PDB file of C-alpha atoms in Angstrom:
ATOM      1  CA  UNK G 854     -42.030  31.570 -41.054  1.00 32.00           C
ATOM      2  CA  UNK G 855     -42.590  28.521 -38.783  1.00 37.00           C
ATOM      3  CA  UNK G 856     -46.076  27.214 -38.096  1.00 39.00           C
ATOM      4  CA  UNK G 857     -46.951  24.611 -35.414  1.00 39.00           C
ATOM      5  CA  UNK G 858     -48.746  21.617 -36.957  1.00 38.00           C
ATOM      6  CA  UNK G 859     -51.681  21.906 -34.480  1.00 44.00           C
ATOM      7  CA  UNK G 860     -52.315  25.433 -35.853  1.00 75.00           C
ATOM      8  CA  UNK G 861     -51.646  24.709 -39.493  1.00 91.00           C
ATOM      9  CA  UNK G 862     -51.024  27.912 -41.435  1.00 91.00           C
ATOM     10  CA  UNK G 863     -49.493  28.763 -44.785  1.00 95.00           C
ATOM     11  CA  UNK G 864     -46.429  30.774 -45.566  1.00 95.00           C
ATOM     12  CA  UNK G 865     -47.037  34.513 -45.753  1.00 94.00           C
ATOM     13  CA  UNK G 866     -46.604  34.191 -49.558  1.00 95.00           C
ATOM     14  CA  UNK G 867     -50.117  32.564 -49.787  1.00 97.00           C
ATOM     15  CA  UNK G 868     -53.659  33.259 -48.699  1.00 97.00           C
ATOM     16  CA  UNK G 869     -56.402  30.883 -47.509  1.00 97.00           C
ATOM     17  CA  UNK G 870     -59.571  32.909 -47.505  1.00 96.00           C
ATOM     18  CA  UNK G 871     -61.885  29.872 -47.626  1.00 95.00           C
ATOM     19  CA  UNK G 872     -60.168  28.103 -44.762  1.00 95.00           C
ATOM     20  CA  UNK G 873     -59.530  24.812 -46.551  1.00 96.00           C
ATOM     21  CA  UNK G 874     -55.844  24.849 -45.447  1.00 97.00           C
ATOM     22  CA  UNK G 875     -54.434  25.166 -49.008  1.00 98.00           C
ATOM     23  CA  UNK G 876     -53.308  28.264 -50.911  1.00 98.00           C
ATOM     24  CA  UNK G 877     -55.988  30.067 -52.827  1.00 98.00           C
ATOM     25  CA  UNK G 878     -55.619  30.724 -56.518  1.00 98.00           C
ATOM     26  CA  UNK G 879     -54.430  34.403 -56.753  1.00 98.00           C
ATOM     27  CA  UNK G 880     -57.377  36.863 -57.086  1.00 96.00           C
ATOM     28  CA  UNK G 881     -55.373  38.983 -59.511  1.00 97.00           C
ATOM     29  CA  UNK G 882     -55.228  37.431 -63.043  1.00 97.00           C
ATOM     30  CA  UNK G 883     -51.869  39.147 -63.561  1.00 98.00           C
ATOM     31  CA  UNK G 884     -50.509  36.728 -60.950  1.00 97.00           C
ATOM     32  CA  UNK G 885     -51.592  33.638 -62.917  1.00 98.00           C
ATOM     33  CA  UNK G 886     -49.098  31.681 -65.012  1.00 98.00           C
ATOM     34  CA  UNK G 887     -49.949  29.684 -68.162  1.00 98.00           C
ATOM     35  CA  UNK G 888     -46.738  28.037 -69.291  1.00 98.00           C
ATOM     36  CA  UNK G 889     -46.377  26.462 -72.770  1.00 97.00           C
ATOM     37  CA  UNK G 890     -44.629  23.488 -71.064  1.00 98.00           C
ATOM     38  CA  UNK G 891     -45.939  21.834 -67.897  1.00 98.00           C
ATOM     39  CA  UNK G 892     -43.315  20.271 -65.671  1.00 98.00           C
ATOM     40  CA  UNK G 893     -44.409  17.138 -63.781  1.00 98.00           C
ATOM     41  CA  UNK G 894     -42.534  15.307 -61.030  1.00 96.00           C
ATOM     42  CA  UNK G 895     -43.371  12.121 -59.143  1.00 95.00           C
ATOM     43  CA  UNK G 896     -42.251  11.751 -55.547  1.00 90.00           C
ATOM     44  CA  UNK G 897     -38.690  10.281 -55.407  1.00 84.00           C
ATOM     45  CA  UNK G 898     -39.518   7.086 -53.531  1.00 68.00           C
ATOM     46  CA  UNK G 899     -37.563   4.997 -56.037  1.00 64.00           C
ATOM     47  CA  UNK G 900     -35.235   5.420 -58.993  1.00 71.00           C
ATOM     48  CA  UNK G 901     -36.731   8.335 -61.070  1.00 71.00           C
ATOM     49  CA  UNK G 902     -35.556   6.630 -64.280  1.00 74.00           C
ATOM     50  CA  UNK G 903     -38.004   3.791 -63.613  1.00 78.00           C
ATOM     51  CA  UNK G 904     -40.937   6.216 -63.346  1.00 89.00           C
ATOM     52  CA  UNK G 905     -40.203   8.340 -66.410  1.00 91.00           C
ATOM     53  CA  UNK G 906     -41.484   5.401 -68.558  1.00 92.00           C
ATOM     54  CA  UNK G 907     -44.273   4.443 -66.128  1.00 94.00           C
ATOM     55  CA  UNK G 908     -45.742   7.953 -66.371  1.00 96.00           C
ATOM     56  CA  UNK G 909     -45.189   8.470 -70.100  1.00 96.00           C
ATOM     57  CA  UNK G 910     -48.663   7.378 -71.274  1.00 97.00           C
ATOM     58  CA  UNK G 911     -50.379   9.436 -68.606  1.00 98.00           C
ATOM     59  CA  UNK G 912     -48.309  12.519 -69.508  1.00 98.00           C
ATOM     60  CA  UNK G 913     -49.316  12.074 -73.169  1.00 98.00           C
ATOM     61  CA  UNK G 914     -52.939  12.136 -71.977  1.00 98.00           C
ATOM     62  CA  UNK G 915     -52.213  15.221 -69.911  1.00 98.00           C
ATOM     63  CA  UNK G 916     -50.803  16.886 -73.046  1.00 98.00           C
ATOM     64  CA  UNK G 917     -53.928  15.995 -75.051  1.00 98.00           C
ATOM     65  CA  UNK G 918     -56.318  17.351 -72.461  1.00 98.00           C
ATOM     66  CA  UNK G 919     -54.424  20.593 -71.619  1.00 98.00           C
ATOM     67  CA  UNK G 920     -52.943  21.304 -75.051  1.00 98.00           C
ATOM     68  CA  UNK G 921     -49.576  21.814 -73.357  1.00 98.00           C
ATOM     69  CA  UNK G 922     -46.252  20.135 -73.750  1.00 98.00           C
ATOM     70  CA  UNK G 923     -45.444  18.105 -70.638  1.00 98.00           C
ATOM     71  CA  UNK G 924     -41.995  17.302 -69.322  1.00 97.00           C
ATOM     72  CA  UNK G 925     -41.086  14.705 -66.710  1.00 96.00           C
ATOM     73  CA  UNK G 926     -38.736  16.122 -64.058  1.00 94.00           C
ATOM     74  CA  UNK G 927     -36.777  13.363 -62.257  1.00 92.00           C
ATOM     75  CA  UNK G 928     -36.303  14.857 -58.813  1.00 90.00           C
ATOM     76  CA  UNK G 929     -33.815  13.231 -56.428  1.00 87.00           C
ATOM     77  CA  UNK G 930     -35.219  14.332 -53.102  1.00 89.00           C
ATOM     78  CA  UNK G 931     -38.421  15.573 -51.410  1.00 88.00           C
ATOM     79  CA  UNK G 932     -36.678  18.826 -50.524  1.00 91.00           C
ATOM     80  CA  UNK G 933     -35.676  19.417 -54.134  1.00 93.00           C
ATOM     81  CA  UNK G 934     -39.259  18.706 -55.302  1.00 95.00           C
ATOM     82  CA  UNK G 935     -40.709  21.214 -52.804  1.00 96.00           C
ATOM     83  CA  UNK G 936     -38.213  23.861 -53.676  1.00 96.00           C
ATOM     84  CA  UNK G 937     -38.866  23.414 -57.405  1.00 97.00           C
ATOM     85  CA  UNK G 938     -42.564  24.105 -56.938  1.00 98.00           C
ATOM     86  CA  UNK G 939     -41.892  26.983 -54.546  1.00 97.00           C
ATOM     87  CA  UNK G 940     -39.535  28.558 -57.104  1.00 97.00           C
ATOM     88  CA  UNK G 941     -42.004  28.159 -59.959  1.00 97.00           C
ATOM     89  CA  UNK G 942     -40.093  25.441 -61.829  1.00 97.00           C
ATOM     90  CA  UNK G 943     -42.635  22.663 -61.069  1.00 98.00           C
ATOM     91  CA  UNK G 944     -46.310  22.845 -62.007  1.00 98.00           C
ATOM     92  CA  UNK G 945     -47.873  19.398 -61.480  1.00 98.00           C
ATOM     93  CA  UNK G 946     -46.624  16.861 -58.980  1.00 98.00           C
ATOM     94  CA  UNK G 947     -47.160  13.793 -56.884  1.00 97.00           C
ATOM     95  CA  UNK G 948     -45.907  14.485 -53.364  1.00 96.00           C
ATOM     96  CA  UNK G 949     -45.375  11.669 -50.873  1.00 93.00           C
ATOM     97  CA  UNK G 950     -47.591  11.372 -47.842  1.00 92.00           C
ATOM     98  CA  UNK G 951     -45.289  12.965 -45.282  1.00 91.00           C
ATOM     99  CA  UNK G 952     -44.153  15.922 -47.442  1.00 93.00           C
ATOM    100  CA  UNK G 953     -47.679  17.063 -48.228  1.00 96.00           C
ATOM    101  CA  UNK G 954     -47.991  19.463 -45.258  1.00 96.00           C
ATOM    102  CA  UNK G 955     -44.635  21.119 -46.023  1.00 95.00           C
ATOM    103  CA  UNK G 956     -45.437  21.367 -49.738  1.00 97.00           C
ATOM    104  CA  UNK G 957     -48.845  22.849 -48.990  1.00 98.00           C
ATOM    105  CA  UNK G 958     -47.524  25.307 -46.394  1.00 97.00           C
ATOM    106  CA  UNK G 959     -44.346  26.377 -48.094  1.00 97.00           C
ATOM    107  CA  UNK G 960     -44.725  25.788 -51.843  1.00 97.00           C
ATOM    108  CA  UNK G 961     -48.369  26.644 -52.490  1.00 98.00           C
ATOM    109  CA  UNK G 962     -49.194  23.081 -53.439  1.00 98.00           C
ATOM    110  CA  UNK G 963     -52.887  22.335 -54.114  1.00 98.00           C
ATOM    111  CA  UNK G 964     -53.470  18.539 -53.911  1.00 98.00           C
ATOM    112  CA  UNK G 965     -56.723  17.237 -55.436  1.00 98.00           C
ATOM    113  CA  UNK G 966     -56.272  13.502 -56.287  1.00 98.00           C
ATOM    114  CA  UNK G 967     -54.903  10.213 -55.011  1.00 98.00           C
ATOM    115  CA  UNK G 968     -54.629   6.730 -56.459  1.00 97.00           C
ATOM    116  CA  UNK G 969     -57.149   4.205 -55.186  1.00 97.00           C
ATOM    117  CA  UNK G 970     -58.410   0.699 -55.889  1.00 96.00           C
ATOM    118  CA  UNK G 971     -61.444   0.062 -58.142  1.00 96.00           C
ATOM    119  CA  UNK G 972     -63.674   0.067 -55.022  1.00 96.00           C
ATOM    120  CA  UNK G 973     -62.366   3.416 -53.852  1.00 95.00           C
ATOM    121  CA  UNK G 974     -60.239   2.046 -51.011  1.00 93.00           C
ATOM    122  CA  UNK G 975     -56.768   3.540 -50.707  1.00 93.00           C
ATOM    123  CA  UNK G 976     -53.606   3.799 -48.642  1.00 91.00           C
ATOM    124  CA  UNK G 977     -50.524   1.893 -47.438  1.00 91.00           C
ATOM    125  CA  UNK G 978     -48.971   0.860 -44.137  1.00 93.00           C
ATOM    126  CA  UNK G 979     -45.675   1.778 -42.535  1.00 96.00           C
ATOM    127  CA  UNK G 980     -43.518  -1.281 -41.744  1.00 97.00           C
ATOM    128  CA  UNK G 981     -40.428  -1.726 -39.675  1.00 98.00           C
ATOM    129  CA  UNK G 982     -38.405  -4.431 -41.428  1.00 98.00           C
ATOM    130  CA  UNK G 983     -35.271  -6.471 -40.743  1.00 98.00           C
ATOM    131  CA  UNK G 984     -33.640  -9.446 -42.409  1.00 98.00           C
ATOM    132  CA  UNK G 985     -33.907 -13.159 -41.390  1.00 98.00           C
ATOM    133  CA  UNK G 986     -31.360 -14.045 -38.785  1.00 97.00           C
ATOM    134  CA  UNK G 987     -30.738 -10.483 -37.592  1.00 97.00           C
ATOM    135  CA  UNK G 988     -30.391  -9.701 -33.889  1.00 96.00           C
ATOM    136  CA  UNK G 989     -33.540  -7.689 -34.057  1.00 97.00           C
ATOM    137  CA  UNK G 990     -36.331 -10.140 -33.442  1.00 97.00           C
ATOM    138  CA  UNK G 991     -38.934  -7.710 -32.088  1.00 97.00           C
ATOM    139  CA  UNK G 992     -39.512  -3.980 -31.873  1.00 97.00           C
ATOM    140  CA  UNK G 993     -38.102  -3.932 -28.317  1.00 97.00           C
ATOM    141  CA  UNK G 994     -34.812  -5.197 -29.717  1.00 97.00           C
ATOM    142  CA  UNK G 995     -34.309  -1.862 -31.381  1.00 98.00           C
ATOM    143  CA  UNK G 996     -33.236  -0.481 -28.097  1.00 97.00           C
ATOM    144  CA  UNK G 997     -29.610   0.489 -28.291  1.00 97.00           C
ATOM    145  CA  UNK G 998     -29.377  -0.212 -31.980  1.00 98.00           C
ATOM    146  CA  UNK G 999     -29.708   1.853 -35.202  1.00 98.00           C
ATOM    147  CA  UNK G1000     -32.938   2.255 -37.094  1.00 98.00           C
ATOM    148  CA  UNK G1001     -32.636   3.470 -40.697  1.00 98.00           C
ATOM    149  CA  UNK G1002     -35.187   6.019 -41.929  1.00 98.00           C
ATOM    150  CA  UNK G1003     -35.637   7.380 -45.447  1.00 96.00           C
ATOM    151  CA  UNK G1004     -35.841  11.168 -45.038  1.00 93.00           C
ATOM    152  CA  UNK G1005     -37.218  13.573 -42.437  1.00 92.00           C
ATOM    153  CA  UNK G1006     -40.120  14.633 -44.691  1.00 87.00           C
ATOM    154  CA  UNK G1007     -41.354  11.038 -45.197  1.00 91.00           C
ATOM    155  CA  UNK G1008     -44.356   9.858 -43.207  1.00 92.00           C
ATOM    156  CA  UNK G1009     -43.688   6.145 -43.200  1.00 94.00           C
ATOM    157  CA  UNK G1010     -39.937   6.585 -43.582  1.00 96.00           C
ATOM    158  CA  UNK G1011     -39.604   8.801 -40.485  1.00 96.00           C
ATOM    159  CA  UNK G1012     -42.508  10.732 -39.028  1.00 93.00           C
ATOM    160  CA  UNK G1013     -44.963   7.929 -38.272  1.00 94.00           C
ATOM    161  CA  UNK G1014     -42.480   5.403 -36.850  1.00 96.00           C
ATOM    162  CA  UNK G1015     -40.924   8.073 -34.609  1.00 96.00           C
ATOM    163  CA  UNK G1016     -44.300   8.862 -33.109  1.00 94.00           C
ATOM    164  CA  UNK G1017     -45.538   5.325 -32.903  1.00 94.00           C
ATOM    165  CA  UNK G1018     -42.379   3.918 -31.385  1.00 96.00           C
ATOM    166  CA  UNK G1019     -42.598   6.546 -28.638  1.00 94.00           C
ATOM    167  CA  UNK G1020     -46.345   6.124 -28.073  1.00 91.00           C
ATOM    168  CA  UNK G1021     -46.595   2.325 -28.270  1.00 92.00           C
ATOM    169  CA  UNK G1022     -43.209   1.073 -27.058  1.00 95.00           C
ATOM    170  CA  UNK G1023     -41.715   3.963 -25.124  1.00 96.00           C
ATOM    171  CA  UNK G1024     -38.745   4.079 -27.516  1.00 97.00           C
ATOM    172  CA  UNK G1025     -37.467   7.645 -27.972  1.00 97.00           C
ATOM    173  CA  UNK G1026     -35.594   8.518 -31.112  1.00 96.00           C
ATOM    174  CA  UNK G1027     -32.005   9.503 -30.421  1.00 96.00           C
ATOM    175  CA  UNK G1028     -32.177   8.210 -26.874  1.00 97.00           C
ATOM    176  CA  UNK G1029     -33.328   4.598 -26.866  1.00 98.00           C
ATOM    177  CA  UNK G1030     -32.159   4.010 -30.428  1.00 98.00           C
ATOM    178  CA  UNK G1031     -29.998   5.798 -32.946  1.00 98.00           C
ATOM    179  CA  UNK G1032     -31.131   6.847 -36.458  1.00 98.00           C
ATOM    180  CA  UNK G1033     -29.614   7.212 -39.875  1.00 97.00           C
ATOM    181  CA  UNK G1034     -31.118   8.074 -43.249  1.00 97.00           C
ATOM    182  CA  UNK G1035     -30.925   6.209 -46.551  1.00 97.00           C
ATOM    183  CA  UNK G1036     -32.549   8.940 -48.662  1.00 93.00           C
ATOM    184  CA  UNK G1037     -35.278   6.786 -50.302  1.00 93.00           C
ATOM    185  CA  UNK G1038     -37.546   3.850 -49.611  1.00 94.00           C
ATOM    186  CA  UNK G1039     -35.896   1.623 -52.193  1.00 93.00           C
ATOM    187  CA  UNK G1040     -32.485   2.350 -50.630  1.00 95.00           C
ATOM    188  CA  UNK G1041     -33.772   1.252 -47.237  1.00 97.00           C
ATOM    189  CA  UNK G1042     -35.459  -1.892 -48.572  1.00 97.00           C
ATOM    190  CA  UNK G1043     -32.388  -2.896 -50.584  1.00 97.00           C
ATOM    191  CA  UNK G1044     -30.163  -2.060 -47.594  1.00 98.00           C
ATOM    192  CA  UNK G1045     -32.044  -4.410 -45.342  1.00 98.00           C
ATOM    193  CA  UNK G1046     -32.338  -7.135 -47.967  1.00 98.00           C
ATOM    194  CA  UNK G1047     -28.570  -7.001 -48.497  1.00 98.00           C
ATOM    195  CA  UNK G1048     -28.000  -6.841 -44.743  1.00 98.00           C
ATOM    196  CA  UNK G1049     -26.323  -3.432 -44.876  1.00 98.00           C
ATOM    197  CA  UNK G1050     -29.056  -2.050 -42.546  1.00 98.00           C
ATOM    198  CA  UNK G1051     -30.207  -3.986 -39.512  1.00 97.00           C
ATOM    199  CA  UNK G1052     -33.719  -2.494 -39.430  1.00 98.00           C
ATOM    200  CA  UNK G1053     -35.582   0.193 -41.436  1.00 98.00           C
ATOM    201  CA  UNK G1054     -38.894   1.961 -41.688  1.00 98.00           C
ATOM    202  CA  UNK G1055     -40.582   1.808 -45.054  1.00 97.00           C
ATOM    203  CA  UNK G1056     -43.858   2.125 -46.970  1.00 94.00           C
ATOM    204  CA  UNK G1057     -45.103  -1.380 -47.765  1.00 94.00           C
ATOM    205  CA  UNK G1058     -46.518  -0.155 -51.079  1.00 92.00           C
ATOM    206  CA  UNK G1059     -42.958   0.463 -52.332  1.00 93.00           C
ATOM    207  CA  UNK G1060     -41.883  -2.909 -50.975  1.00 95.00           C
ATOM    208  CA  UNK G1061     -44.757  -4.640 -52.768  1.00 93.00           C
ATOM    209  CA  UNK G1062     -43.778  -3.120 -56.159  1.00 91.00           C
ATOM    210  CA  UNK G1063     -40.133  -4.067 -55.680  1.00 94.00           C
ATOM    211  CA  UNK G1064     -41.125  -7.654 -54.772  1.00 95.00           C
ATOM    212  CA  UNK G1065     -43.412  -7.810 -57.820  1.00 92.00           C
ATOM    213  CA  UNK G1066     -40.593  -6.654 -60.134  1.00 90.00           C
ATOM    214  CA  UNK G1067     -38.173  -9.163 -58.643  1.00 95.00           C
ATOM    215  CA  UNK G1068     -35.781  -6.478 -57.339  1.00 95.00           C
ATOM    216  CA  UNK G1069     -35.870  -8.253 -53.952  1.00 97.00           C
ATOM    217  CA  UNK G1070     -37.206 -11.611 -52.783  1.00 97.00           C
ATOM    218  CA  UNK G1071     -39.697 -12.078 -49.932  1.00 97.00           C
ATOM    219  CA  UNK G1072     -37.358 -14.337 -47.980  1.00 97.00           C
ATOM    220  CA  UNK G1073     -34.802 -11.488 -47.681  1.00 98.00           C
ATOM    221  CA  UNK G1074     -37.091  -9.484 -45.328  1.00 98.00           C
ATOM    222  CA  UNK G1075     -39.020  -9.885 -42.088  1.00 98.00           C
ATOM    223  CA  UNK G1076     -41.659  -7.491 -40.816  1.00 98.00           C
ATOM    224  CA  UNK G1077     -41.382  -6.449 -37.202  1.00 98.00           C
ATOM    225  CA  UNK G1078     -44.273  -3.989 -37.137  1.00 97.00           C
ATOM    226  CA  UNK G1079     -47.103  -2.770 -39.398  1.00 96.00           C
ATOM    227  CA  UNK G1080     -49.059   0.394 -38.774  1.00 92.00           C
ATOM    228  CA  UNK G1081     -52.665   1.371 -39.562  1.00 88.00           C
ATOM    229  CA  UNK G1082     -53.369   2.556 -43.087  1.00 90.00           C
ATOM    230  CA  UNK G1083     -52.232   6.003 -44.205  1.00 93.00           C
ATOM    231  CA  UNK G1084     -53.171   8.037 -47.384  1.00 94.00           C
ATOM    232  CA  UNK G1085     -50.719   7.602 -50.204  1.00 93.00           C
ATOM    233  CA  UNK G1086     -49.120   9.993 -52.606  1.00 95.00           C
ATOM    234  CA  UNK G1087     -51.314  12.952 -53.518  1.00 98.00           C
ATOM    235  CA  UNK G1088     -51.367  14.739 -56.904  1.00 98.00           C
ATOM    236  CA  UNK G1089     -51.893  18.447 -57.378  1.00 98.00           C
ATOM    237  CA  UNK G1090     -50.809  21.716 -58.929  1.00 98.00           C
ATOM    238  CA  UNK G1091     -48.968  24.886 -58.098  1.00 98.00           C
ATOM    239  CA  UNK G1092     -51.389  27.404 -56.741  1.00 98.00           C
ATOM    240  CA  UNK G1093     -50.753  30.140 -59.343  1.00 98.00           C
ATOM    241  CA  UNK G1094     -51.499  28.220 -62.468  1.00 98.00           C
ATOM    242  CA  UNK G1095     -54.364  29.848 -64.404  1.00 98.00           C
ATOM    243  CA  UNK G1096     -57.716  28.506 -63.092  1.00 98.00           C
ATOM    244  CA  UNK G1097     -58.730  27.091 -66.442  1.00 98.00           C
ATOM    245  CA  UNK G1098     -55.425  25.215 -66.653  1.00 98.00           C
ATOM    246  CA  UNK G1099     -55.854  23.821 -63.141  1.00 98.00           C
ATOM    247  CA  UNK G1100     -59.303  22.626 -64.108  1.00 98.00           C
ATOM    248  CA  UNK G1101     -57.980  20.985 -67.265  1.00 98.00           C
ATOM    249  CA  UNK G1102     -55.199  19.233 -65.268  1.00 98.00           C
ATOM    250  CA  UNK G1103     -57.808  17.856 -62.858  1.00 98.00           C
ATOM    251  CA  UNK G1104     -59.887  16.704 -65.768  1.00 98.00           C
ATOM    252  CA  UNK G1105     -56.876  14.849 -67.190  1.00 98.00           C
ATOM    253  CA  UNK G1106     -56.423  12.946 -63.929  1.00 98.00           C
ATOM    254  CA  UNK G1107     -60.026  11.914 -63.522  1.00 98.00           C
ATOM    255  CA  UNK G1108     -60.578  11.066 -67.210  1.00 98.00           C
ATOM    256  CA  UNK G1109     -57.499   8.865 -67.597  1.00 98.00           C
ATOM    257  CA  UNK G1110     -58.216   5.329 -68.761  1.00 98.00           C
ATOM    258  CA  UNK G1111     -56.139   3.000 -66.608  1.00 97.00           C
ATOM    259  CA  UNK G1112     -56.933  -0.156 -68.516  1.00 96.00           C
ATOM    260  CA  UNK G1113     -53.825  -1.637 -70.084  1.00 96.00           C
ATOM    261  CA  UNK G1114     -51.697   1.380 -69.088  1.00 97.00           C
ATOM    262  CA  UNK G1115     -48.152   1.499 -67.605  1.00 95.00           C
ATOM    263  CA  UNK G1116     -49.678   3.072 -64.524  1.00 96.00           C
ATOM    264  CA  UNK G1117     -51.952   0.058 -64.152  1.00 96.00           C
ATOM    265  CA  UNK G1118     -49.068  -2.330 -64.597  1.00 94.00           C
ATOM    266  CA  UNK G1119     -46.906  -0.599 -62.031  1.00 92.00           C
ATOM    267  CA  UNK G1120     -49.368   0.644 -59.353  1.00 93.00           C
ATOM    268  CA  UNK G1121     -51.787  -2.196 -59.913  1.00 93.00           C
ATOM    269  CA  UNK G1122     -49.244  -4.211 -57.934  1.00 87.00           C
ATOM    270  CA  UNK G1123     -50.693  -2.384 -54.937  1.00 86.00           C
ATOM    271  CA  UNK G1124     -54.290  -2.750 -56.147  1.00 92.00           C
ATOM    272  CA  UNK G1125     -54.556   0.798 -57.454  1.00 95.00           C
ATOM    273  CA  UNK G1126     -56.773   1.297 -60.482  1.00 97.00           C
ATOM    274  CA  UNK G1127     -57.997   4.942 -60.599  1.00 98.00           C
ATOM    275  CA  UNK G1128     -57.546   8.523 -59.401  1.00 98.00           C
ATOM    276  CA  UNK G1129     -60.039   9.688 -56.779  1.00 98.00           C
ATOM    277  CA  UNK G1130     -60.716  13.213 -55.475  1.00 98.00           C
ATOM    278  CA  UNK G1131     -59.267  14.120 -52.081  1.00 97.00           C
ATOM    279  CA  UNK G1132     -58.828  17.162 -49.881  1.00 97.00           C
ATOM    280  CA  UNK G1133     -55.821  18.025 -47.799  1.00 97.00           C
ATOM    281  CA  UNK G1134     -58.021  19.152 -44.947  1.00 96.00           C
ATOM    282  CA  UNK G1135     -59.803  15.803 -44.589  1.00 94.00           C
ATOM    283  CA  UNK G1136     -57.485  13.103 -45.883  1.00 94.00           C
ATOM    284  CA  UNK G1137     -54.251  14.454 -44.383  1.00 94.00           C
ATOM    285  CA  UNK G1138     -55.691  15.085 -40.902  1.00 90.00           C
ATOM    286  CA  UNK G1139     -53.957  11.928 -39.567  1.00 89.00           C
ATOM    287  CA  UNK G1140     -50.655  13.087 -41.006  1.00 92.00           C
ATOM    288  CA  UNK G1141     -50.936  16.491 -39.376  1.00 91.00           C
ATOM    289  CA  UNK G1142     -51.732  14.675 -36.144  1.00 85.00           C
ATOM    290  CA  UNK G1143     -48.497  12.658 -36.482  1.00 90.00           C
ATOM    291  CA  UNK G1144     -46.629  15.892 -37.086  1.00 90.00           C
ATOM    292  CA  UNK G1145     -48.108  17.290 -33.899  1.00 86.00           C
ATOM    293  CA  UNK G1146     -46.968  14.236 -31.974  1.00 85.00           C
ATOM    294  CA  UNK G1147     -43.430  14.776 -33.356  1.00 88.00           C
ATOM    295  CA  UNK G1148     -43.476  18.519 -32.610  1.00 87.00           C
ATOM    296  CA  UNK G1149     -42.958  19.146 -36.320  1.00 86.00           C
ATOM    297  CA  UNK G1150     -42.674  22.706 -37.533  1.00 83.00           C
ATOM    298  CA  UNK G1151     -42.906  23.861 -41.114  1.00 85.00           C
ATOM    299  CA  UNK G1152     -39.997  26.164 -41.708  1.00 80.00           C
ATOM    300  CA  UNK G1153     -40.654  28.100 -44.964  1.00 87.00           C
ATOM    301  CA  UNK G1154     -37.650  30.420 -44.588  1.00 73.00           C
TER     302      UNK G1154
END
């Protein structure tokens, strides 16, 4: 099925009796699943091998709280992550900002948490970047050139810049500038830093972590444009996990002690220090609005 973003609906596989825009837990207990091993995947914004270690301590905590074995699943693309949950192979996940609507509509994803700073503030900005000395000195210089995106499901890597360039600068994708896709944010950032891409759209949270790790240097990049703040990766479960298991998974997120953890070391580079509760209906309203501006449809076929 295909649903217009301004009339957000779920695939016919799911129900939403309470109108909160996410799939209900099945009413029939026979439809619940309670696997011995929970599979977790983090959005593939960077090399999955890096994040297997980053998440290891949290996943040990998740095992302790749920009493389940937990396995890290290193997905290579947003599409593969969504399909894994839809097919029942993925139980707990962090989905990137832009892929949340598709995951919710088509995979029965139930987001409930997001990383935030100690004061509760959260989010990141989309940036259009180039390298020093390039021919692109301003956003208007993108006219007639190629802009590298990450993937079509990414908010900052594709959806937001496409809408904002049209609305603020009158630059229409595919007409005023050409596009290509790198696959991931780190690919785009490295591509610009190494002068393989002339300009790219990225999440500055990913850029900040790469700068902090010394993967790139600040003098390799220049920022042409920075957006308003967007919500960051959400965390949630497959809709058909047993209700008690879903509650235990939520408890694990909100009871996790960040102090001295690998998560704090990695995501603290962006100022993040805790998990906070969120709802798809409220916190992703701006993302659904961007999808409307881009005439996005959610094809769950």
